[in-house]
Amino acid sequence: MDTMRDRFAPVVSRLLDEDPRLAVVLAEIGKDGFREAMARHPDRVVNVGIREQLLVGAAAGLALTGLRPVVHTFASFLVERPFEQVKLDLGHQDTGAVLVSAAASFDWPAGGYTHMAPGDVALLDTLDGWTVHVPGHPDEAETLLHHAVAAGDDKVYVRLSVQSNRQGRVIDGRRFRTVREGRRGVVLAVGPVLDPVLAATEGLDVTVLYATTVRPFDAAGLRRATESAGTDVVLVEPYLAGTSTAAVTEALADVPHRVLGLGVGRRELRRYGTIEEHMAAHGLDPAALRDRIGRFAAPTRRAG
Amino acid sequence: MTITADESRTYGYADLPGLMSLMTGDEKHGPAATSTLDVLWVLYDRVLRVTPELRDDPARDRFLLSKGHGPMAYYAVLAAKGFVPVDWLPGFGSYDSPLGHHPDRVLVPGAEIGSGSLGHGLPIAVGSALGLRAQGLHDPAVWVLIGDAELDEGSNHEAIAFAGPAGLDRLHTIVVDNSSASHALPGGIAARFEAAGWSAVTVDGRDHEALYDAFTAPHPGRPHVVVARVEPKNA
């Protein structure tokens, strides 16, 4: 199966042909995929070289003249390195762009921590007005890229990963989907962790919600799920653990509830290896998830 | 003091100190505020093709004030040219005023960017030049004003190094040099731009004719920088 990132350049290249407002800004990474598009649209596919502050600043300038920039590089270099440009050149200037990242939390474990960005969504959470798409399958990535480009001048982040669920699902770019229904809690799985979550919760009496758009957070969808499943909520996110805990708390502020936020640990692992080994190390493989979700759903009661 | 805006009145260079004093309450202004005064006046009076009526015209010239601190000269020129009402000036920096100690494009008519944090204007100007070119708007010029110490920011060097080879000949940078950088660029400011393929001129930043000549010098195929030298900040 191809990856989400394999879809990125072909999908956006087609959109460049159709939409004269679209522009692509790159900083070397990913340029090979846009070779033909660059030949067809030399003024609307720009490679600024290895200059990530300019990458985001130039995107803002493009947007100020009325274009819709799509900006792409690894998440570390797209969100973290030029963070003030994201905050000021897009946010404070009141302009928008589509930021499309690759490498996610640990798509290239042998590359080490310099190429990991488990904190990207949490960092964007300090800013107002960002839509955050976390597809869990290449088909979903394709759908969400179309949504992102078509979203007027909105600020949209699309987080592409080589991790993927086996099958894509029908998504609308806004709401959580109910994948399974139960009565003893809600497990919200974000993007590519849906398959491990479904394996982990097999036979457990819990509702499983699937999110591919996490900001804005579908508070109404979560609340609806808690009406039949109760207000014990487990978040399983493929990035920093607890990133969406505040959003859950806000959604359930007026009812007693418990939240467990699972995801990538904050501590730097300092290990190479494979994605599977990193999933296990962060407690995100099905066995570890089943243990953690099971203990949360059936808490041991203190005697007396 | 109540100021009544008179829309029929025209303002000249001689009126700028009075307009600035409405913001400072003082005829003596900080060096950050006055270092840009002559550059801004010559640009808005004789070079930029933008007026309050044209401020949403896609084909207007763009002026991006990157050096957003000490914006009194900028506000005074915008008021003199009718972009903002003169009676906004006395409220400078107050809660209800659109005029902050750093300008906000969302609040100030005619301000193309909000600035204050150094090193953002030139990269945004590069993107604006790219965006205009991509839309076939080859006539509008993009101007960005930065300070000599602001050049220390690495983001500017990313933009300088890109814009020359990219041949962004509608991009213009003005560096107002009041010798405020702690570690001045070896060889001078213009040399840094020239090495990246820019056209460069260094002039007396108080001499209106010299500024005008520098601003209007032809620079086919290359972006253009004008280094405007003014009295040192700490002199």
XYZ file of C-alpha atoms in Angstrom:
539
model
C 0.000 0.000 0.000
C 1.186 3.519 -0.760
C 1.629 6.016 2.047
C -0.242 9.235 2.792
C 2.766 11.177 1.627
C 2.784 9.282 -1.683
C -0.632 10.823 -2.306
C 0.379 14.342 -1.358
C 2.254 15.515 -4.466
C -0.083 13.880 -7.032
C -3.216 15.216 -5.319
C -1.861 18.733 -4.885
C -0.381 18.730 -8.406
C -3.845 18.008 -9.816
C -5.299 20.784 -7.684
C -2.632 23.169 -9.009
C -3.917 22.467 -12.532
C -7.502 23.144 -11.503
C -7.204 26.039 -9.067
C -5.246 29.135 -10.160
C -5.273 30.349 -6.570
C -3.199 27.453 -5.276
C 0.555 27.699 -4.633
C 3.017 25.217 -3.150
C 5.984 26.235 -1.033
C 8.752 23.753 -0.288
C 12.105 23.783 1.482
C 13.880 21.072 -0.553
C 12.064 18.219 1.193
C 9.465 16.663 -1.096
C 10.497 18.572 -4.216
C 10.916 15.484 -6.416
C 7.190 14.818 -6.296
C 6.497 18.276 -7.667
C 8.961 18.193 -10.565
C 6.265 18.062 -13.258
C 4.004 20.510 -11.444
C 6.910 22.911 -11.126
C 7.498 22.714 -14.874
C 3.819 23.423 -15.561
C 3.429 26.137 -12.909
C 6.875 27.600 -12.273
C 5.494 30.636 -10.446
C 3.170 28.635 -8.196
C 5.534 25.896 -7.057
C 8.360 27.512 -5.127
C 11.306 25.790 -3.494
C 12.998 28.260 -1.132
C 15.887 25.934 -0.289
C 16.676 24.814 3.228
C 15.131 27.914 4.806
C 12.199 27.117 7.032
C 11.606 30.589 8.445
C 11.403 31.888 4.885
C 9.191 28.911 4.004
C 6.435 30.053 6.342
C 7.043 33.798 5.937
C 6.907 33.537 2.153
C 3.706 31.497 2.400
C 2.172 34.340 4.400
C 3.247 36.837 1.729
C 1.693 34.660 -0.977
C -1.521 34.538 1.030
C -1.529 38.310 1.495
C -1.637 38.692 -2.295
C -4.658 36.400 -2.466
C -3.164 32.966 -3.122
C -3.769 29.767 -1.135
C -0.355 28.396 -0.122
C 0.276 24.737 0.654
C 3.462 24.413 2.693
C 5.268 21.135 3.185
C 8.206 19.689 5.062
C 8.857 17.409 8.029
C 6.819 18.349 11.101
C 9.909 19.313 13.108
C 10.873 21.883 10.509
C 7.353 23.013 9.626
C 5.824 23.654 13.037
C 8.627 23.674 15.576
C 11.585 25.447 13.967
C 9.596 28.382 12.482
C 6.979 28.471 15.225
C 7.036 32.261 15.581
C 6.432 32.568 11.849
C 3.433 30.263 12.205
C 2.181 32.350 15.113
C 2.797 35.825 13.656
C 3.017 35.550 9.860
C -0.121 33.436 9.632
C -1.983 34.062 12.901
C -1.269 37.692 13.729
C -1.391 38.772 10.060
C -4.859 37.230 9.938
C -3.991 35.169 6.912
C -4.028 31.450 6.226
C -2.205 28.504 4.734
C -2.317 24.719 4.556
C 0.635 23.230 6.416
C 1.218 19.612 5.426
C 3.755 17.727 7.502
C 5.497 14.423 7.085
C 7.449 12.164 9.467
C 4.891 12.564 12.282
C 5.936 11.366 15.742
C 8.388 8.650 14.734
C 7.946 7.606 11.127
C 11.716 7.237 10.811
C 12.874 5.879 14.171
C 16.376 5.181 12.872
C 16.604 8.908 12.097
C 16.407 9.711 15.773
C 14.800 12.536 17.732
C 15.883 15.331 15.353
C 13.296 14.011 12.919
C 10.491 13.363 15.388
C 7.761 15.836 16.309
C 5.334 14.274 18.776
C 4.579 17.752 20.178
C 3.395 19.403 16.937
C -0.336 19.291 17.641
C 0.142 20.402 21.256
C 2.250 23.311 20.034
C -0.387 24.399 17.505
C -2.893 24.138 20.357
C -1.324 27.248 21.889
C -2.612 29.179 18.863
C -6.140 30.157 17.903
C -8.068 29.097 14.864
C -6.182 26.099 13.520
C -7.956 23.172 11.946
C -5.951 19.991 12.544
C -6.462 16.924 10.346
C -4.823 13.623 11.347
C -5.721 11.100 8.649
C -5.393 7.415 9.430
C -5.196 6.105 5.867
C -3.953 7.391 2.474
C -7.544 7.636 1.159
C -8.458 9.768 4.152
C -5.368 11.895 3.618
C -6.503 12.546 0.069
C -9.970 13.570 1.246
C -8.602 15.814 3.980
C -6.128 17.509 1.641
C -9.077 18.466 -0.558
C -10.946 19.805 2.483
C -7.885 21.753 3.607
C -7.250 23.429 0.273
C -10.931 24.295 -0.123
C -11.208 25.827 3.359
C -11.117 29.467 2.207
C -8.242 31.261 3.910
C -8.347 29.072 7.020
C -5.254 27.925 8.847
C -5.149 24.153 8.383
C -2.599 21.573 9.490
C -2.570 18.144 7.821
C -0.427 15.571 9.601
C 0.695 12.822 7.221
C 2.237 9.631 8.554
C 3.566 6.389 7.124
C 1.559 4.702 9.881
C -1.811 3.679 8.589
C -4.908 1.675 9.408
C -5.656 -1.222 7.061
C -8.780 0.358 5.635
C -9.851 3.914 5.011
C -13.161 5.159 6.342
C -15.726 7.660 5.184
C -14.886 10.942 6.876
C -16.284 14.447 6.543
C -13.389 16.619 7.755
C -15.311 17.673 10.872
C -16.990 15.057 13.034
C -15.928 11.981 14.980
C -17.250 8.654 13.682
C -18.681 5.944 15.863
C -16.891 2.700 14.996
C -18.130 0.507 17.806
C -20.733 0.979 20.569
C -20.527 -0.087 24.197
C -21.709 0.977 27.644
C -18.585 1.202 29.772
C -16.703 4.171 28.496
C -15.622 5.938 25.347
C -12.285 5.358 23.630
C -11.400 8.084 21.143
C -8.819 6.894 18.608
C -7.082 9.508 16.489
C -5.869 8.740 12.953
C -3.491 5.816 12.500
C -3.953 4.380 16.015
C -7.483 3.176 15.216
C -6.395 -0.359 14.275
C -4.377 -0.901 17.487
C -7.282 0.530 19.499
C -9.820 -1.774 17.810
C -7.559 -4.759 18.483
C -7.028 -3.676 22.081
C -10.715 -3.162 22.839
C -11.945 -6.363 21.173
C -14.522 -7.854 23.536
C -14.522 -4.825 25.862
C -17.880 -3.114 26.353
C -16.735 0.327 25.197
C -17.680 2.791 22.489
C -14.879 3.505 20.027
C -14.934 6.896 18.319
C -12.639 7.662 15.417
C -11.242 11.151 14.870
C -9.393 12.359 11.800
C -10.101 16.020 12.535
C -9.151 16.915 16.102
C -9.336 20.715 15.918
C -11.920 22.011 16.144
C -12.682 19.234 18.629
C -16.066 17.585 18.028
C -17.324 18.191 21.564
C -20.937 17.491 20.579
C -19.948 14.124 19.101
C -18.112 13.136 22.253
C -21.035 14.190 24.439
C -23.464 12.176 22.369
C -21.281 9.102 22.774
C -21.148 9.544 26.557
C -24.941 9.498 26.779
C -24.992 5.739 26.272
C -21.396 4.811 27.147
C -20.860 6.938 30.253
C -18.303 9.647 30.895
C -15.150 7.594 31.295
C -13.065 8.720 28.323
C -9.798 7.312 27.019
C -7.930 9.351 24.420
C -5.474 7.489 22.213
C -3.470 9.949 20.130
C -0.516 9.220 17.831
C 1.304 12.289 19.174
C 2.077 13.657 22.650
C -0.008 11.931 25.340
C -2.715 14.185 26.767
C -2.729 16.666 23.860
C -6.528 16.661 23.724
C -7.238 16.121 27.426
C -8.207 19.770 27.889
C -10.633 19.548 24.962
C -12.321 16.503 26.556
C -12.498 18.231 29.925
C -14.072 21.276 28.318
C -16.599 19.154 26.426
C -17.644 17.426 29.672
C -17.150 20.357 32.058
C -20.651 20.171 33.528
C -20.751 16.430 34.177
C -18.588 14.228 36.412
C -16.101 12.456 34.190
C -12.721 10.747 34.096
C -10.121 11.121 31.350
C -7.084 9.029 30.486
C -4.786 10.501 27.883
C -2.624 7.977 26.038
C -0.098 8.759 23.350
C 3.589 9.348 22.829
C 5.492 9.890 26.057
C 7.192 13.190 26.783
C 10.510 11.609 27.739
C 12.979 11.286 24.904
C 13.440 7.600 24.204
C 16.939 7.786 22.653
C 16.299 4.603 20.674
C 16.388 3.895 16.958
C 14.838 0.711 15.555
C 11.367 0.379 14.035
C 7.985 2.075 14.307
C 6.596 -1.079 15.957
C 9.284 -0.938 18.629
C 8.493 2.694 19.331
C 4.752 1.998 19.485
C 5.455 -0.672 22.086
C 7.852 1.555 24.025
C 5.166 4.231 24.313
C 2.510 1.705 25.342
C 0.597 2.079 22.098
C 0.679 -1.507 20.837
C -2.559 -3.497 21.233
C -1.395 -5.480 24.278
C -0.294 -2.416 26.230
C -3.378 -0.459 25.174
C -5.669 -3.296 26.295
C -3.994 -3.394 29.673
C -4.163 0.365 30.209
C -7.697 0.811 28.862
C -8.924 -2.279 30.736
C -7.559 -1.070 34.062
C -9.061 2.393 33.529
C -12.470 1.007 32.560
C -12.559 -1.290 35.606
C -10.771 0.642 38.344
C -9.750 -1.290 41.432
C -11.825 -0.121 44.370
C -10.210 0.683 47.646
C -11.289 -1.568 50.465
C -13.383 -0.160 53.321
C -6.455 69.057 23.334
C -9.049 68.291 20.708
C -7.879 67.783 17.178
C -10.404 68.144 14.430
C -9.552 66.250 11.293
C -9.982 68.370 8.220
C -10.186 66.102 5.227
C -9.710 68.936 2.795
C -6.354 69.884 4.245
C -3.141 68.597 2.743
C -0.074 67.914 4.833
C 3.541 68.369 3.879
C 6.877 67.284 5.234
C 6.936 70.328 7.533
C 3.791 69.074 9.256
C 5.284 65.734 10.313
C 6.950 66.930 13.552
C 3.627 68.393 14.640
C 1.789 65.174 13.810
C 4.371 63.137 15.690
C 4.098 65.414 18.704
C 0.416 64.463 18.920
C 1.611 60.947 19.785
C 4.555 61.807 21.990
C 3.484 65.122 23.442
C 7.023 66.190 22.746
C 8.827 67.728 19.808
C 11.905 65.625 20.578
C 11.421 62.039 19.556
C 13.254 58.834 20.178
C 15.799 57.806 17.552
C 13.799 54.714 16.676
C 10.878 56.930 15.729
C 12.685 59.557 13.670
C 15.313 57.444 11.898
C 12.736 56.347 9.339
C 10.990 59.697 8.888
C 12.660 60.925 5.705
C 12.673 57.520 4.053
C 8.965 57.107 4.749
C 8.107 60.581 3.534
C 9.952 60.276 0.231
C 8.406 56.879 -0.386
C 4.827 57.858 0.347
C 5.112 61.310 -1.220
C 6.915 60.455 -4.438
C 7.475 56.748 -5.031
C 4.750 54.399 -3.821
C 1.724 53.986 -6.029
C -0.755 53.591 -3.245
C -3.394 55.917 -1.853
C -6.197 55.434 0.666
C -8.558 54.820 -2.272
C -6.239 52.152 -3.735
C -5.400 50.343 -0.520
C -7.358 47.227 -1.529
C -6.374 47.374 -5.218
C -4.506 44.161 -6.144
C -2.221 46.229 -8.407
C -1.127 48.701 -5.711
C 2.448 48.945 -4.544
C 3.028 47.274 -1.176
C 4.977 48.874 1.639
C 5.761 46.553 4.547
C 7.088 48.193 7.692
C 9.127 45.382 9.212
C 10.868 47.601 11.744
C 7.674 47.946 13.740
C 9.057 49.532 16.888
C 8.994 53.302 17.105
C 6.170 53.603 14.530
C 5.320 57.271 15.185
C 6.910 58.468 11.947
C 4.921 55.796 10.089
C 1.642 56.812 11.684
C 2.410 60.485 11.043
C 3.019 59.789 7.347
C -0.099 57.593 7.093
C -2.101 60.406 8.704
C -0.546 63.058 6.454
C -1.454 60.978 3.416
C -5.011 60.327 4.584
C -4.810 56.609 5.414
C -5.673 57.197 9.071
C -7.489 60.173 10.609
C -5.265 62.731 12.306
C -7.507 62.598 15.352
C -6.399 59.004 15.972
C -2.875 60.140 16.758
C -3.313 61.490 20.321
C -4.716 58.110 21.444
C -1.440 56.354 20.498
C -0.960 53.224 22.620
C -4.216 53.563 24.560
C -6.684 50.708 24.988
C -9.217 52.012 22.487
C -6.695 53.190 19.912
C -5.951 51.267 16.716
C -2.422 52.678 16.905
C -0.176 50.554 19.088
C 3.510 50.830 19.883
C 3.827 48.222 17.150
C 1.460 48.454 14.166
C -1.273 45.877 13.502
C -2.431 45.463 9.914
C -5.866 44.384 11.075
C -6.340 47.682 12.923
C -4.441 50.260 10.848
C -5.804 51.180 7.384
C -2.963 51.045 4.883
C -0.643 48.920 7.029
C 0.230 45.877 4.923
C 1.621 43.835 7.837
C 1.597 43.826 11.603
C 5.130 43.991 12.916
C 7.168 44.373 16.064
C 8.995 41.082 16.245
C 12.094 41.573 14.139
C 12.894 39.580 11.031
C 9.422 38.883 9.663
C 8.886 41.602 7.070
C 11.464 40.624 4.475
C 10.381 36.961 4.217
C 6.749 38.085 3.918
C 7.810 40.618 1.254
C 9.508 37.809 -0.672
C 6.229 35.873 -0.597
C 4.291 38.955 -1.677
C 6.615 39.459 -4.644
C 6.216 35.772 -5.554
C 2.449 35.993 -5.201
C 2.116 39.062 -7.409
C 4.354 37.500 -10.052
C 2.340 34.266 -9.982
C -0.815 36.260 -10.690
C 0.710 38.121 -13.625
C 0.905 41.386 -11.689
C 4.366 42.390 -12.849
C 3.957 46.101 -12.268
C 3.362 46.514 -8.518
C 6.486 47.002 -6.455
C 6.979 45.481 -3.021
C 8.912 47.557 -0.517
C 10.022 46.501 2.946
C 11.763 48.638 5.542
C 14.081 47.041 8.079
C 16.652 48.336 10.539
C 20.370 47.630 10.499
C 20.190 45.693 13.771
C 17.131 43.843 12.510
C 19.403 42.438 9.812
C 20.969 40.337 12.567
C 17.907 38.071 12.445
C 18.694 34.929 10.458
C 15.280 34.948 8.800
C 16.381 38.036 6.853
C 19.438 36.223 5.583
C 17.251 33.374 4.363
C 15.219 35.926 2.403
C 18.227 37.838 1.041
C 19.917 34.649 -0.118
C 16.761 33.454 -1.889
C 15.540 36.680 -3.485
C 18.712 37.388 -5.475
C 18.998 34.066 -7.313
C 15.187 33.984 -7.694
C 15.428 37.284 -9.605
C 12.693 39.028 -7.647
C 13.166 42.378 -9.375
C 9.953 43.873 -7.975
C 11.280 43.434 -4.441
C 12.864 46.438 -2.743
C 14.403 46.621 0.706
C 15.326 49.732 2.604
C 17.755 49.280 5.465
C 17.695 52.287 7.755
C 21.196 52.210 9.203
C 21.556 54.069 12.477
C 24.534 51.937 13.530
C 22.527 50.102 16.158
C 23.787 46.562 15.458
C 26.195 45.315 18.130
C 28.195 43.346 15.592
C 28.130 45.221 12.301
C 28.315 43.186 9.081
C 31.935 42.932 7.944
C 32.301 44.754 4.652
C 29.141 46.738 5.156
C 25.441 46.133 4.688
C 25.275 46.669 0.928
C 28.031 44.126 0.324
C 25.962 41.424 2.017
C 23.095 42.023 -0.402
C 25.373 42.398 -3.442
C 26.977 39.052 -2.670
C 23.506 37.521 -2.947
C 22.885 39.103 -6.344
C 21.009 42.240 -5.324
C 21.390 45.716 -6.734
C 22.508 47.981 -3.873
C 22.846 51.696 -3.215
C 23.965 53.414 -0.012
C 22.790 56.980 0.552
C 22.331 59.704 3.158
C 19.014 58.781 4.761
C 18.167 62.439 5.382
C 18.735 63.632 1.811
C 15.416 63.518 0.006
C 16.841 63.834 -3.509
C 19.444 61.161 -2.858
C 16.767 58.870 -1.442
C 14.490 59.478 -4.401
C 17.285 58.734 -6.866
C 18.187 55.561 -4.977
C 14.564 54.427 -4.777
C 14.003 54.929 -8.491
C 17.326 53.558 -9.757
C 16.761 50.838 -12.390
C 17.715 47.284 -11.347
C 16.652 44.905 -14.120
C 16.461 41.263 -13.128
C 17.579 41.852 -9.555
C 16.007 42.879 -6.276
C 17.151 46.254 -5.010
C 18.317 47.443 -1.603
C 18.741 51.017 -0.465
C 20.876 51.442 2.623
C 19.821 54.748 4.161
C 22.404 56.000 6.620
C 21.216 58.229 9.431
C 22.855 59.545 12.583
C 23.938 56.772 14.976
C 21.312 55.734 17.499
C 23.567 56.382 20.461
C 25.302 59.498 19.169
